[in-house]
Amino acid sequence: MPTESCLLNSNAMDVTLQPTPALTYRTVGGILDFYVVMGPTPELVVQQYTGLIGRPVMPAYWALGFQLCRYGYENDMEISNLYDDMRSAGIPYDVQYADIDYMDRQLDFTLDKNFAGLPALVDRMREEGMKFVFILDPAISGNETAYPAFDRGVQDDVFIKWPLELKDEIVWGKVWPDYPNVTVNTSLDWDTQVKLYRAYTAFPDFFRNSTAKWWHREIEEFYNNTMKFDGIWIDMNEPASFVHGTIDGKCLGDPIYENPPYMPPLESKHMGLNHKTLCMNSEQILPDGTPVKHYDVHSLYGWSHTKPTYDALLKITGERGIVVTRSTYPSSGKWAGHWLGDNNAEWDQLHKSIIGMMEFSLFGISYTGADICGFFNAAYYDLCLRWMQLGAFYPYSRNHNGLGNRRQDPVAWDTRFAEASRDVLNIRYTLLPYLYTLMFQAHSEGSTVVRPLLHEFIRDGTTWDIDKQFLWGPALLISPAMNYGEWLNLRAYIPDARWYDYHTAEFINVKRRWVTLKTPLDKINLHVRGGHILPWQKPENNTHYSRKNPLGLIVAMSDDGDAHGSFFWDDGKSIDTYENNQYLLVSFNASESTMQNRVLHDGLAPADKLVLGQVKVWGAGRRIVSGVTVETGSGPSVPVAFTHDRRTEELIMDLSALYVPVEQPFTITWR
């Protein structure tokens, strides 16, 4: 029986896989607890693990839409033009971000004069079904003559300090905020710029209850008095600093905590644990008043930052929204999603992003993805287009790049690029009901959304080493091109099941074999697994409108002539709809020439109810279909319009004109 061993320890550590096989853990702190999770399958192990640490958060429906961000927007007009260009190009997207550009001198809870029109733009976008997310860093400038966020933080005693026996003073670092009234000479090297131009910054201690109240108040005032928003992106919360330990580079107290006898093999190992972060002797205060060294809770800083942010977002907006955090720890997934950090615009990063997503799925963080097209360095055409195709299948799908690089959003290139991006994002939006159902299953059961092939085909040893392909749940196989010029020679593995080409609906008649796939620059390879039913909707320019369309079904028949699936639906935004029974859950089962639904739970508000649209049966056979009927139980069987392609064996039935409610029992029969 497979086992997964878990060490509950937040200190710096390394883990070595021995050939025996065995794991060797080396930590710089004491072991707090040790436990073993056991299960017959990898999926069950993850379910048991998330049952222990907490199930993944249920994101708002709009959070599954495509998202755009850039560090380097010059003003609000640039964002406005981008939004209009995306709409004109017909490229679906739901979420626009603002990075630290929107802030006055990178100060949290402020607005730069170049973005004075951003609040009105956000209001317009939100009226048109869009959502807006802004960034907050934890570090607060202490060099201001009047800065309410800092002044009230001092008053509420929220900032990390030295222990009283060392020095009764805030532990000062330097992060993004500039000194007041200083023009930065960008020709100087970065370390010199930091020394000359960056203000002193204080770090809130999010373990304190008073800090959560202070943080909530600052966010609420920004929402009410400056700008509306729908989600919050928290960054730099390792915590990161631009200096070594503190502003003068000197850490107080016993130096053994900065340079313990054993150091994990970090790149900055020779610099000590305080490299580009706080001194390890800094003191934090637990909720019960117990003082602890930063040494023992350093890896929990982002974790402690996340829940207060999530709680504030929900209470202030009154809706689910999203929090996306850079620094995580086990159980962070209960409140937030995660992007995989500042990556590079290089081909190898596509492959690494798949590994990262699959890892975070195991960690109980389902809502994850990498910066599409890369953050550092300028992306180039083929790389960015291939990344747009892969990124369309990240649960958290955001194109984002760094300061000083040219734009890389879908309308920054040419018409061909925009059209290819539109096409693959339309596929994503088509399948959002399936993705949302997977998110619900992760939230309610702890199953994975992005899934390694081995989770579904554990008896096939070939799948154990595959990390260049992945699954959405059990049924959608994604095989992206991730190398330059990989048009005709993409090597992909087809596991032991019946598979259909998503683009053509054709049965591919290959099992348990490596194949070479043609992958022109405007295509990503997608296959649907027989035996499964996938819910879908016609895509629109954002999810506000796509959610209103009828519900379609892809019924992919197995070798045995059957298929099953499920569908979760709520209003997409209210808090705790699952916990409050305000949702619809339906199962679907098909066998030979009949498909039925079964309503497992119906607490859906009338405004959110859906009717059936197109039902596509793949693998319906080449036998001539003479008729299709639907019976809802409220009357006689009704004929259904259909088409049947005997070559591809695809049967398409259109029920959209018949008003068949998804939440009521129905039976569809074809003869």
Phi, psi and omega in degrees: 000126181298148176229154174230120181266138184232128179253119180271095183202128184257002178283167177301139183204166165226155183232127182244129175273118182269155182289355189302310010269151177198161176246135174247119178259132173233121183234155177269356179236175182285151176287127180268321182195158179215132180214165182236131174256130184236149177185157183283342181224155177302321180298320180293324176300314180296319178298319178292320180297313179289336172295333179276313186267343183119138181288155178299147179297150174266109182286160171298152182299319182298336181291348176271356175284171180287148187226147181234138179209157174203136168268104183140006172299131184277330181195177182290335179294325178297319178293319179298316180294321177300313180301314180294321180293321177297318179294318181296326180279354179071025181267120182291135167201153189243333192228129172249140181249161163234125174276194187294355176302326186290342184278152170283110181055034177063029177267126175306146173067027175232169181227125180288151182298332178288350180241027181298332180272001183296317179303318179292322177297316179299318178300317180296315181297318180294326176295336181261019174092000180275167176232159184228136179234136178237162185262145170226131172260151182287330186289132185244128182296139176247013183253030184253149176283328177209101181222099188306321183300319178284314184300317180287331176294320176295317180300321181271359178056057184258350189268149179292133182235174168286155170301146184306324183289346179261311183184125181276077186203152175298142173277110188269132171240193173221130177230235188277324188303136176275159168296149176294145171056038178234132175266122185283130174271096186286355178283345179283157177293162189298315182298324178291319176301316180300315182295320187272328195240346183271135180286161172293140178232145177253149183249118178297143176264098187283358172287334183284138176297325180296329180291320178300319179293318178297314181299316178300316182296318181294318179294318181296318179296322178296317180296316185280327190248344184240301188202139175281158178202169183237346179204165181229134178251119181250133190228172172058026189253039175284329000275144179265144175221156180271358180237171188266097176085298179203178190298331179260006178074009183248128177256135180274164176087189184295120182292350181296336181282337175277327182226076181293163182303324176247129177240129173303156184285063178284157176299325182260026184310319183290346181270347180093170183290343182269012180294120179056034174205190183285160172294142185289341177273000173303152185248134172240157186241120179289162183305332180272006178094358181286126176281141177223152175286145174303330176311320185270349182231011182306312184288354179261001185297310178298323177300314182291337179282334192283310183297314177302326178290315179296315179300317180295316181301311183296317183289322184285315182273337183075009180226174189291307180057196176216149164242133177239125185237149178276314183264132183227168175208159179311129184093355174302330182296346176294336187237341192211161166262181187211135168256158195276022172087184185281101182263182181247152176280073181223153185299323184296340182289337177295311178298315181298329180292325177295316177300315180299316178298316181294324177295313182291336171298319178293331183277001180085021177239097185279328186271090188212159178179171180255162174296112182294131182078358174092149181267305180275146177073161182276128176288154174242167199305298184299318180301311184293322180292317176297325180288325175300321180291314177295314183295339175295348180241016163283135172306317174258103192251097184226127171270124186209134175222172191263169182300137176091353178260153178292158179300150180224015177290167187299335180262010180270355185253247178228181183298321180299316180296314181298318181293319179295321177295317178300317184295315183287327177289330174296325175296314178304310183295327175300320186266007181301324176301325176291314180298319180296322177295320176297321178297320177297317180295324175295317182292322186266331186239341181087013179285166182272155176261293167285127193224130173296153179300328184295336179295331180261337185229056188293334180282349179262103184300336179298326184288342187295332184256005185273118177226017174250000172230158178205170181244148159267110182059214182270350201241343183243118180262124181249123182233084187278154169277130186226019178225152180298133176075014183277069184262322187242351191233030177289121181265124182222152180258135177253108184292178187280082177196173173275129184234146178239139174291121183300323186286330185244348183070009184274141171292128188268349173056042176224137178217140172051046181217148168280138180227162173253124186250139172283128184223076177301166190297342181258020186224145166238141183279125180227136179226139180256133184278128177299148183095004183231152178240124183250124174284148181207166175219154174296131182285154173227187184289340168204171188288340176304324182265323181295329180295340182275348183283157176302156179272125174260164178225135168258115181255099183263108186288142175280178175299332180272002177078033177221169179199155178213159178188182179214167183214124175250138181211138171216197181281357174082357186215335183291156183279134173057046179294324178293312181295331181262009177062031181256061185205168174244134174228122184232140171253152179234141177221133178234143178211121180057266185235026181220142173228135179230158171248162175222122182277112182273329176201135178225094173238026186279138175291148182305325183294341185255004182287151183236157171246161179287144174247240179279134172245119182253122176256116178261132185085030181286349179096169181262355176296137183299129175269120184267342181185156178227136177228158173231138178236128183253356181090348180256010181176186180289167175298143183240135178293148183238136176292140183207162168227150182223117177265105185289338178289309180275347182066031178260127175250123180245120180246128184252109182255007189297333181273356186262351179053066177260107182295136179293331186274006176244147181300139176214160175225126176252132182232135174236142184234000000 
